[in-house]
Amino acid sequence: MGFGLFLGLLSICAPSVANAASASVPGLEVAYSLERATQGISISGNGRKFLSQRYSTTAAPQIVELLDDNSTVLYPNAEWNSYNSSNPKSNPRTTFVNVDGARLGPDGRYWVVDGGATGINGSAKLVGVNLTTNAVDKLYYLDDTKASDRGLDDVRFSASGEIGYLSDIAGALIVLNLTSGHNVRVLTNSTTAEALFPIMYNGTLVPGSDGLGSVSTAGLDQIEVSPDGTYLYYQPCNGGMHRIKTSYVDAVLTNDTMAATLGDYAEPFALTPSTGGTTIDADGNIYASDTNMLAIWKITPAGHCSILFHSEKLLWTDLMWITADKKLWLPASQMRPGGDGLMATGPNYIFTYPIDAGPSPIDHV
Ligand SMILES: *[C@@H]1O[C@H](CO)[C@@H](O)[C@H](O)[C@H]1NC(C)=O
Ligand SMILES: *[C@@H]1O[C@H](CO)[C@@H](O)[C@H](O)[C@H]1NC(C)=O
Ligand SMILES: *[C@@H]1O[C@H](CO)[C@@H](O)[C@H](O)[C@H]1NC(C)=O
Ligand SMILES: *[C@@H]1O[C@H](CO)[C@@H](O)[C@H](O)[C@H]1NC(C)=O
Ligand SMILES: *[C@@H]1O[C@H](CO)[C@@H](O)[C@H](O)[C@H]1NC(C)=O
Ligand SMILES: *[C@@H]1O[C@H](CO)[C@@H](O)[C@H](O)[C@H]1NC(C)=O
Ligand SMILES: *[C@@H]1O[C@H](CO)[C@@H](O)[C@H](O)[C@H]1NC(C)=O
Ligand SMILES: *[C@@H]1O[C@H](CO)[C@@H](O)[C@H](O)[C@H]1NC(C)=O
């Protein structure tokens, strides 16, 4: 997820997270130690690794490919990662303005959600990169669809691959026909998409940016689609997961009545906690990163919740990934949210943890 972040000086001493790397949870292993805070990881079928690196007090969000020698290179290229708001020549339509969710899709493309910036047309978009050509070959501008004041967050796809579902943290779902580009913003009036409670982090409410006593909230944020394509799961960042049949969701593209009443079809699914990110496996189990208790939850397709493991190392674990060798990949971004200027200091670990299933075929390549 990525709610509004506020840059400021980190004047406090960062807690000793480095020591945490040696704390033991059986099966939890450090796969990478990175200089830049890493929000998300995606791994292609042939092992290419892509990182979204968002949480920094000083550097702009960026997308990189992690190469075999462990160096990183801007992806798909330097130009897409070159946006500079102070430079009038910088084109928000052809650069990443505010990278948020980023992931490989079932079609093999690497999809980047540009959350956009208020008042900058062309900044809010879904960008598809072809891994063969390493060039952007899909582009959907969503500035006119999203709320004016808050950003787009993440994306998932329908079983057919034709529909994209995007979260809008103002508290809405955007349903996008990838063939035609037609899109509709729904659930805007549904409490299921709304932040009814602030986000929690490491035992406390996350402070907001509106001065002392304010708190941070984010509406519809995490989304997953069941491996059989039947259900769309979603929750606001503070948790409380609902699901809706995708047949109803997809119908909003062509049925205005359904678009206006989609929330009526939402079923409560699980009382999930404040979450940095979720992912889903081939058996339909959802994994949710609990940013409050620093744990990973497992939620079965029947809605049964359990805590898989807990570790102080899981500081703001965000966009997770599952590989065919049945590993859950966990980027612990070290983000310390709060209006007084958070933020990630190193080391930034990506962990792996063994699970019982591989990736969902309609979610991962
Ligand atoms: C890259 O990092 C991984 C994980 O730390 C390590 O196992 C591997 O040896 C490193 N590769 C190189 C070429 O340094
Ligand atoms: C952004 O653009 C401004 C104005 O052209 C320039 O002064 C500044 O150095 C640029 N920043 C970066 C990081 O390139
Ligand atoms: C933003 O750009 C789109 C094209 O992507 C255009 O249709 C729309 O009118 C523009 N909106 C504003 C407010 O300029
Ligand atoms: C990517 O580009 C290659 C070469 O042009 C093309 O064959 C392939 O179909 C493209 N991939 C997708 C997912 O469209
Ligand atoms: C998506 O758009 C294509 C092209 O206009 C159309 O054929 C298809 O039926 C649409 N799909 C949905 C689910 O609306
Ligand atoms: C998390 O909370 C505990 C208990 O208050 C505190 O000791 C620790 O420093 C906190 N960690 C971070 C990264 O804020
Ligand atoms: C549109 O959706 C409404 C509400 O779910 C439903 O009653 C109606 O039958 C749908 N119309 C069509 C043409 O499918
Ligand atoms: C949702 O609520 C807003 C104001 O709260 C109202 O303007 C709008 O018509 C409502 N939309 C639907 C689809 O009910």
Coordinates of C-alpha atoms and ligand atoms in Angstrom, one line a residue:
M1 CA 0.0 0.0 0.0
G2 CA 1.1 3.6 -0.2
F3 CA -0.8 6.3 1.6
G4 CA 0.4 9.9 1.6
L5 CA 4.0 10.0 2.9
F6 CA 5.5 13.1 4.4
L7 CA 9.1 13.7 4.1
G8 CA 10.9 14.9 7.2
L9 CA 14.1 14.4 9.0
L10 CA 14.5 11.2 10.9
S11 CA 16.0 12.6 14.0
I12 CA 15.3 9.7 16.4
C13 CA 17.7 6.8 16.6
A14 CA 16.3 3.9 14.5
P15 CA 15.6 0.9 16.7
S16 CA 18.0 -2.0 16.3
V17 CA 16.6 -3.8 13.4
A18 CA 19.9 -5.1 12.3
N19 CA 20.0 -7.4 15.3
A20 CA 16.5 -8.6 14.4
A21 CA 17.9 -10.3 11.4
S22 CA 19.4 -12.9 13.7
A23 CA 16.2 -13.5 15.7
S24 CA 14.9 -16.9 14.8
V25 CA 11.7 -17.9 13.2
P26 CA 12.1 -21.4 11.7
G27 CA 12.0 -21.2 8.0
L28 CA 12.3 -17.4 7.7
E29 CA 15.5 -16.6 5.7
V30 CA 17.1 -13.5 4.5
A31 CA 17.1 -13.7 0.7
Y32 CA 18.5 -10.2 0.0
S33 CA 19.8 -7.3 1.9
L34 CA 19.3 -4.1 0.0
E35 CA 20.4 -0.5 0.4
R36 CA 17.1 1.0 -0.8
A37 CA 13.8 0.4 1.0
T38 CA 12.0 -2.2 -1.1
Q39 CA 8.2 -2.2 -1.1
G40 CA 7.6 -5.0 -3.6
I41 CA 9.1 -7.9 -5.4
S42 CA 8.0 -9.8 -8.5
I43 CA 9.8 -12.8 -9.9
S44 CA 9.1 -14.1 -13.4
G45 CA 8.9 -17.8 -14.3
N46 CA 12.4 -17.7 -15.6
G47 CA 13.7 -16.0 -12.5
R48 CA 14.0 -12.3 -13.4
K49 CA 13.4 -10.1 -10.3
F50 CA 11.7 -6.7 -10.3
L51 CA 11.6 -4.4 -7.3
S52 CA 9.5 -1.4 -6.5
Q53 CA 11.5 0.9 -4.2
R54 CA 9.3 3.5 -2.7
Y55 CA 9.9 4.4 0.9
S56 CA 12.7 6.9 1.2
T57 CA 13.0 10.3 2.8
T58 CA 15.2 11.6 0.1
A59 CA 14.9 9.6 -3.1
A60 CA 12.0 9.4 -5.6
P61 CA 10.2 6.0 -5.9
Q62 CA 11.7 3.8 -8.6
I63 CA 11.4 0.5 -10.3
V64 CA 14.5 -1.6 -10.8
E65 CA 15.5 -5.0 -12.0
L66 CA 17.6 -7.0 -9.6
L67 CA 20.3 -8.6 -11.6
D68 CA 22.2 -11.9 -10.9
D69 CA 25.2 -10.1 -9.5
N70 CA 22.8 -8.4 -7.1
S71 CA 23.2 -5.0 -8.6
T72 CA 20.1 -3.1 -9.7
V73 CA 19.3 -1.3 -12.9
L74 CA 16.4 1.2 -13.4
Y75 CA 13.5 -0.6 -15.2
P76 CA 12.2 -0.5 -17.9
N77 CA 14.8 2.3 -18.3
A78 CA 16.1 5.5 -16.8
E79 CA 13.7 7.7 -18.7
W80 CA 10.6 6.1 -17.1
N81 CA 12.2 6.7 -13.7
S82 CA 13.2 10.3 -14.5
Y83 CA 10.2 12.3 -13.4
N84 CA 11.1 15.7 -11.8
S85 CA 8.3 17.9 -10.6
S86 CA 10.6 21.0 -10.7
N87 CA 11.5 20.5 -14.3
P88 CA 8.7 21.7 -16.7
K89 CA 10.2 19.5 -19.4
S90 CA 9.5 16.4 -17.3
N91 CA 6.5 14.6 -18.9
P92 CA 4.2 12.9 -16.4
R93 CA 2.5 10.9 -19.1
T94 CA 5.7 9.0 -20.0
T95 CA 7.4 8.8 -16.6
F96 CA 6.5 7.2 -13.2
V97 CA 5.3 10.1 -11.0
N98 CA 4.5 8.1 -7.9
V99 CA 5.0 4.4 -8.2
D100 CA 2.9 2.3 -5.9
G101 CA 1.7 -1.3 -6.6
A102 CA 3.9 -3.1 -9.1
R103 CA 3.7 -6.7 -10.2
L104 CA 4.0 -9.3 -12.9
G105 CA 0.6 -10.1 -14.3
P106 CA -0.7 -13.4 -15.6
D107 CA -0.1 -12.2 -19.2
G108 CA 3.6 -12.0 -18.4
R109 CA 3.7 -8.2 -18.4
Y110 CA 5.2 -6.2 -15.5
W111 CA 2.4 -3.8 -14.4
V112 CA 3.2 -0.6 -12.6
V113 CA 0.5 1.4 -10.8
D114 CA 1.4 5.0 -10.9
G115 CA -0.6 6.5 -8.0
G116 CA -0.3 9.9 -9.6
A117 CA -0.1 13.4 -8.1
T118 CA -3.0 15.8 -7.5
G119 CA -3.5 18.2 -10.4
I120 CA -1.0 16.6 -12.7
N121 CA -2.9 15.1 -15.6
G122 CA -1.3 12.0 -17.0
S123 CA 0.3 11.1 -13.7
A124 CA -2.3 8.5 -12.5
K125 CA -2.0 5.5 -14.7
L126 CA -1.5 1.7 -15.2
V127 CA 1.6 1.0 -17.2
G128 CA 2.4 -2.4 -18.8
V129 CA 5.9 -3.4 -19.6
N130 CA 6.6 -6.2 -22.1
L131 CA 9.4 -8.4 -20.6
T132 CA 10.6 -9.5 -24.0
T133 CA 11.1 -6.1 -25.4
N134 CA 11.5 -4.4 -22.0
A135 CA 9.3 -1.6 -23.5
V136 CA 6.0 -0.1 -22.3
D137 CA 3.3 -1.4 -24.6
K138 CA 0.2 -0.8 -22.5
L139 CA -0.8 2.5 -20.9
Y140 CA -4.1 3.5 -19.3
Y141 CA -4.5 7.0 -17.9
L142 CA -6.9 7.1 -15.0
D143 CA -6.7 10.7 -13.8
D144 CA -10.3 11.4 -14.7
T145 CA -11.5 8.2 -12.9
K146 CA -9.7 8.4 -9.6
A147 CA -10.6 10.8 -6.8
S148 CA -8.8 14.1 -7.1
D149 CA -7.1 14.1 -3.8
R150 CA -5.8 10.5 -3.2
G151 CA -4.0 8.0 -5.3
L152 CA -4.3 4.6 -7.0
D153 CA -2.6 1.8 -5.2
D154 CA -2.5 -1.7 -6.6
V155 CA -3.8 -4.0 -9.3
R156 CA -5.1 -7.5 -9.8
F157 CA -6.6 -9.3 -12.9
S158 CA -9.6 -11.4 -13.8
A159 CA -9.2 -15.0 -14.8
S160 CA -9.7 -14.1 -18.4
G161 CA -7.0 -11.5 -18.1
E162 CA -9.3 -9.0 -19.8
I163 CA -10.2 -7.0 -16.7
G164 CA -7.9 -5.1 -14.3
Y165 CA -9.1 -4.3 -10.8
L166 CA -7.4 -1.3 -9.2
S167 CA -7.6 -0.1 -5.6
D168 CA -8.2 3.6 -5.0
I169 CA -7.4 4.6 -1.4
A170 CA -9.9 7.3 -1.4
G171 CA -12.2 4.3 -0.8
A172 CA -13.1 2.8 -4.2
L173 CA -12.5 0.1 -6.7
I174 CA -11.7 0.9 -10.4
V175 CA -12.7 -1.8 -12.8
L176 CA -10.8 -1.5 -16.1
N177 CA -11.4 -3.3 -19.4
L178 CA -7.9 -3.8 -20.7
T179 CA -9.1 -4.4 -24.2
S180 CA -11.1 -1.2 -24.6
G181 CA -9.7 1.0 -21.8
H182 CA -13.2 1.6 -20.6
N183 CA -13.2 1.9 -16.8
V184 CA -15.7 2.5 -14.0
R185 CA -15.1 3.6 -10.4
V186 CA -17.3 1.7 -7.9
L187 CA -17.9 1.0 -4.2
T188 CA -17.6 4.7 -3.6
N189 CA -20.6 4.7 -1.3
S190 CA -19.9 1.4 0.4
T191 CA -18.6 1.3 3.9
T192 CA -16.7 -1.9 2.9
A193 CA -14.3 0.2 0.9
E194 CA -14.0 3.0 3.5
A195 CA -11.3 3.5 6.1
L196 CA -13.5 3.3 9.2
F197 CA -10.5 3.2 11.5
P198 CA -6.9 4.6 11.2
I199 CA -4.0 2.4 10.2
M200 CA -2.0 0.7 13.0
Y201 CA 1.7 0.1 13.1
N202 CA 3.8 -1.6 15.7
G203 CA 1.2 -1.3 18.4
T204 CA 0.0 2.3 17.8
L205 CA -2.2 4.4 15.5
V206 CA -0.3 5.9 12.7
P207 CA 0.0 9.7 13.1
G208 CA -1.4 11.8 10.3
S209 CA 0.0 14.8 8.6
D210 CA -2.5 17.3 10.0
G211 CA -0.7 18.1 13.2
L212 CA -0.7 16.7 16.6
G213 CA -3.4 14.1 17.3
S214 CA -4.2 13.5 13.6
V215 CA -4.2 10.0 12.3
S216 CA -3.6 8.3 9.0
T217 CA -6.2 6.5 7.1
A218 CA -6.4 4.7 3.8
G219 CA -9.5 3.2 2.1
L220 CA -9.7 0.3 -0.3
D221 CA -6.1 -0.9 -0.7
Q222 CA -5.5 -4.6 -0.8
I223 CA -7.2 -6.8 -3.5
E224 CA -6.9 -10.4 -4.5
V225 CA -8.7 -12.6 -7.0
S226 CA -9.4 -16.3 -6.1
P227 CA -7.4 -18.8 -8.3
D228 CA -10.6 -19.9 -10.0
G229 CA -11.5 -16.3 -10.8
T230 CA -14.8 -16.5 -8.9
Y231 CA -14.2 -13.9 -6.1
L232 CA -12.6 -10.6 -5.7
Y233 CA -11.4 -10.0 -2.2
Y234 CA -10.6 -6.5 -0.9
Q235 CA -10.1 -4.4 2.2
P236 CA -9.3 -0.9 3.3
C237 CA -5.7 -0.6 4.7
N238 CA -6.9 -0.9 8.3
G239 CA -8.4 -4.3 7.5
G240 CA -11.8 -6.0 7.4
M241 CA -11.9 -8.0 4.3
H242 CA -14.9 -8.4 2.0
R243 CA -15.4 -10.4 -1.1
I244 CA -17.7 -10.0 -4.1
K245 CA -18.3 -12.4 -7.0
T246 CA -16.3 -11.2 -10.0
S247 CA -19.3 -11.8 -12.3
Y248 CA -21.0 -8.9 -10.4
V249 CA -17.8 -6.8 -10.5
D250 CA -17.2 -7.3 -14.2
A251 CA -20.8 -6.4 -14.9
V252 CA -20.3 -2.8 -13.7
L253 CA -18.5 -2.1 -17.0
T254 CA -21.8 -2.5 -18.9
N255 CA -24.5 -2.2 -16.3
D256 CA -25.0 1.2 -14.6
T257 CA -27.4 -0.3 -12.1
M258 CA -24.8 -2.8 -11.0
A259 CA -22.2 -0.1 -10.8
A260 CA -24.4 2.0 -8.4
T261 CA -25.3 -1.0 -6.2
L262 CA -22.2 -3.2 -6.3
G263 CA -21.7 -2.8 -2.5
D264 CA -24.9 -4.6 -1.9
Y265 CA -23.2 -7.8 -3.2
A266 CA -20.3 -7.6 -0.7
E267 CA -20.0 -10.4 1.7
P268 CA -17.9 -10.1 5.0
F269 CA -15.0 -12.5 4.6
A270 CA -12.4 -12.1 7.4
L271 CA -11.6 -9.5 10.2
T272 CA -8.1 -8.9 8.9
P273 CA -5.7 -6.4 10.6
S274 CA -4.0 -3.3 9.3
T275 CA -2.1 -4.6 6.4
G276 CA 0.9 -3.6 4.3
G277 CA 0.2 -6.0 1.5
T278 CA -1.5 -9.3 0.7
T279 CA -0.9 -12.2 -1.8
I280 CA -2.7 -15.4 -2.7
D281 CA -1.5 -18.9 -3.4
A282 CA -2.7 -21.6 -5.8
D283 CA -5.0 -23.1 -3.1
G284 CA -6.7 -19.7 -2.6
N285 CA -5.1 -19.0 0.8
I286 CA -4.5 -15.3 1.3
Y287 CA -1.4 -14.1 3.2
A288 CA -1.7 -10.7 4.9
S289 CA 1.1 -8.7 6.4
D290 CA 0.0 -7.5 9.8
T291 CA 1.7 -4.1 10.2
N292 CA 0.5 -3.7 13.8
M293 CA 1.6 -7.0 15.4
L294 CA 4.4 -7.6 12.9
A295 CA 3.0 -11.0 11.8
I296 CA 1.9 -12.8 8.7
W297 CA -1.7 -14.0 8.7
K298 CA -3.0 -16.9 6.6
I299 CA -6.7 -16.7 5.6
T300 CA -8.1 -19.9 4.0
P301 CA -10.7 -19.8 1.2
A302 CA -13.3 -20.7 4.0
G303 CA -12.3 -17.5 5.8
H304 CA -10.4 -19.2 8.6
C305 CA -7.6 -17.0 10.0
S306 CA -4.4 -18.0 11.7
I307 CA -1.1 -16.4 12.3
L308 CA 1.6 -18.1 10.3
F309 CA 4.5 -16.5 12.2
H310 CA 5.4 -13.3 14.0
S311 CA 8.7 -11.5 13.8
E312 CA 10.1 -8.0 14.7
K313 CA 11.8 -8.2 11.4
L314 CA 8.6 -7.8 9.5
L315 CA 8.6 -4.0 9.6
W316 CA 6.1 -2.8 7.1
T317 CA 6.2 -5.9 5.0
D318 CA 4.4 -4.8 1.8
L319 CA 4.0 -6.4 -1.7
M320 CA 4.7 -10.1 -1.2
W321 CA 5.3 -12.7 -3.9
I322 CA 5.0 -16.5 -4.2
T323 CA 7.3 -18.7 -6.3
A324 CA 6.8 -22.1 -7.8
D325 CA 9.1 -23.6 -5.2
K326 CA 6.5 -22.8 -2.6
K327 CA 8.2 -19.8 -1.1
L328 CA 6.6 -16.7 0.2
W329 CA 8.8 -13.7 -0.5
L330 CA 8.5 -10.9 2.0
P331 CA 10.0 -7.4 1.4
A332 CA 10.2 -5.8 4.9
S333 CA 10.5 -2.2 3.7
Q334 CA 11.4 -0.9 7.2
M335 CA 8.9 1.9 6.6
R336 CA 8.0 3.5 9.9
P337 CA 4.9 5.4 9.1
G338 CA 3.9 8.6 10.8
G339 CA 3.2 12.3 10.1
D340 CA 6.5 13.2 11.8
G341 CA 8.6 11.7 9.0
L342 CA 8.8 7.9 9.2
M343 CA 10.9 6.2 7.0
A344 CA 13.1 3.5 6.0
T345 CA 16.6 3.1 7.2
G346 CA 18.6 0.0 6.3
P347 CA 19.2 -2.7 6.3
N348 CA 16.2 -3.6 4.1
Y349 CA 15.7 -7.3 4.0
I350 CA 13.7 -9.4 1.6
F351 CA 12.8 -12.7 3.4
T352 CA 11.5 -16.0 2.2
Y353 CA 9.3 -18.4 4.1
P354 CA 8.2 -21.9 3.1
I355 CA 4.5 -22.4 2.4
D356 CA 2.4 -25.3 1.2
A357 CA 1.4 -24.1 -2.2
G358 CA 2.8 -22.3 -5.3
P359 CA 1.5 -19.2 -6.9
S360 CA -2.1 -18.8 -8.2
P361 CA -2.0 -19.4 -12.0
I362 CA -4.2 -16.4 -12.8
D363 CA -2.2 -14.1 -10.5
H364 CA 1.4 -14.8 -11.3
V365 CA 3.2 -15.6 -14.5
Ligands
LIG1 C1 23.4 -12.2 -4.2 O1 22.7 -12.2 -2.9 C2 22.3 -13.5 -2.5 C3 21.6 -13.3 -1.2 O2 22.3 -12.5 -0.3 C4 23.5 -14.3 -2.3 O3 23.1 -15.7 -2.0 C5 24.3 -14.4 -3.7 O4 25.5 -15.1 -3.5 C6 24.6 -13.0 -4.1 N1 25.2 -13.1 -5.5 C7 26.3 -12.5 -5.8 C8 26.8 -12.7 -7.2 O5 26.9 -11.8 -5.0
LIG2 C1 14.9 18.8 -11.2 O1 14.8 19.9 -12.0 C2 15.3 21.0 -11.5 C3 14.9 22.2 -12.5 O2 15.3 21.8 -13.8 C4 16.8 20.9 -11.3 O3 17.3 22.1 -10.8 C5 17.1 19.7 -10.4 O4 18.5 19.5 -10.3 C6 16.4 18.5 -10.9 N1 16.5 17.4 -9.9 C7 17.0 16.3 -10.2 C8 17.1 15.3 -9.1 O5 17.4 16.0 -11.3
LIG3 C1 -6.5 14.6 -18.8 O1 -6.0 13.9 -19.9 C2 -7.0 13.1 -20.6 C3 -6.3 12.3 -21.6 O2 -5.5 11.3 -21.0 C4 -8.0 14.1 -21.2 O3 -9.1 13.3 -21.8 C5 -8.6 14.9 -20.1 O4 -9.5 15.8 -20.6 C6 -7.5 15.6 -19.3 N1 -8.1 16.3 -18.1 C7 -7.8 17.5 -17.8 C8 -8.5 18.0 -16.6 O5 -7.0 18.2 -18.5
LIG4 C1 5.9 -8.9 -26.0 O1 6.6 -8.6 -27.2 C2 6.9 -9.7 -28.0 C3 7.7 -9.3 -29.1 O2 7.1 -8.2 -29.8 C4 5.5 -10.4 -28.4 O3 5.8 -11.5 -29.2 C5 4.8 -10.8 -27.2 O4 3.5 -11.3 -27.5 C6 4.6 -9.6 -26.2 N1 4.0 -10.0 -25.0 C7 2.8 -9.7 -24.6 C8 2.3 -10.2 -23.3 O5 2.0 -9.1 -25.3
LIG5 C1 -14.1 -5.3 -23.0 O1 -14.0 -4.6 -24.2 C2 -14.1 -5.4 -25.4 C3 -13.8 -4.5 -26.6 O2 -14.7 -3.4 -26.6 C4 -15.4 -6.1 -25.4 O3 -15.5 -6.9 -26.6 C5 -15.6 -6.9 -24.2 O4 -16.9 -7.5 -24.1 C6 -15.5 -6.0 -22.9 N1 -15.5 -6.9 -21.7 C7 -16.3 -6.7 -20.7 C8 -16.2 -7.7 -19.6 O5 -17.0 -5.7 -20.6
LIG6 C1 8.0 -1.2 18.0 O1 7.5 -1.0 19.3 C2 8.3 -1.5 20.4 C3 7.6 -1.4 21.7 O2 7.0 -0.1 21.9 C4 9.6 -0.6 20.4 O3 10.5 -1.1 21.4 C5 10.3 -0.7 19.0 O4 11.3 0.2 19.0 C6 9.3 -0.3 17.9 N1 9.9 -0.5 16.7 C7 9.9 0.4 15.7 C8 10.6 0.0 14.5 O5 9.3 1.4 15.8
LIG7 C1 -28.0 -5.0 -14.1 O1 -27.7 -5.1 -12.7 C2 -29.0 -5.1 -12.0 C3 -28.6 -5.1 -10.5 O2 -27.8 -6.2 -10.2 C4 -29.7 -6.4 -12.4 O3 -30.9 -6.4 -11.6 C5 -30.1 -6.3 -13.8 O4 -30.7 -7.5 -14.2 C6 -28.8 -6.1 -14.6 N1 -29.1 -5.9 -16.0 C7 -28.7 -6.6 -17.0 C8 -29.0 -6.2 -18.4 O5 -28.0 -7.6 -16.8
LIG8 C1 -22.6 8.4 -3.5 O1 -22.7 9.5 -2.6 C2 -22.4 10.7 -3.1 C3 -22.4 11.8 -2.1 O2 -22.1 11.2 -0.8 C4 -23.6 11.0 -4.1 O3 -23.3 12.3 -4.7 C5 -23.6 10.0 -5.2 O4 -24.8 10.2 -6.0 C6 -23.7 8.6 -4.6 N1 -23.6 7.6 -5.6 C7 -24.3 6.5 -5.7 C8 -23.9 5.6 -6.8 O5 -25.2 6.3 -4.9

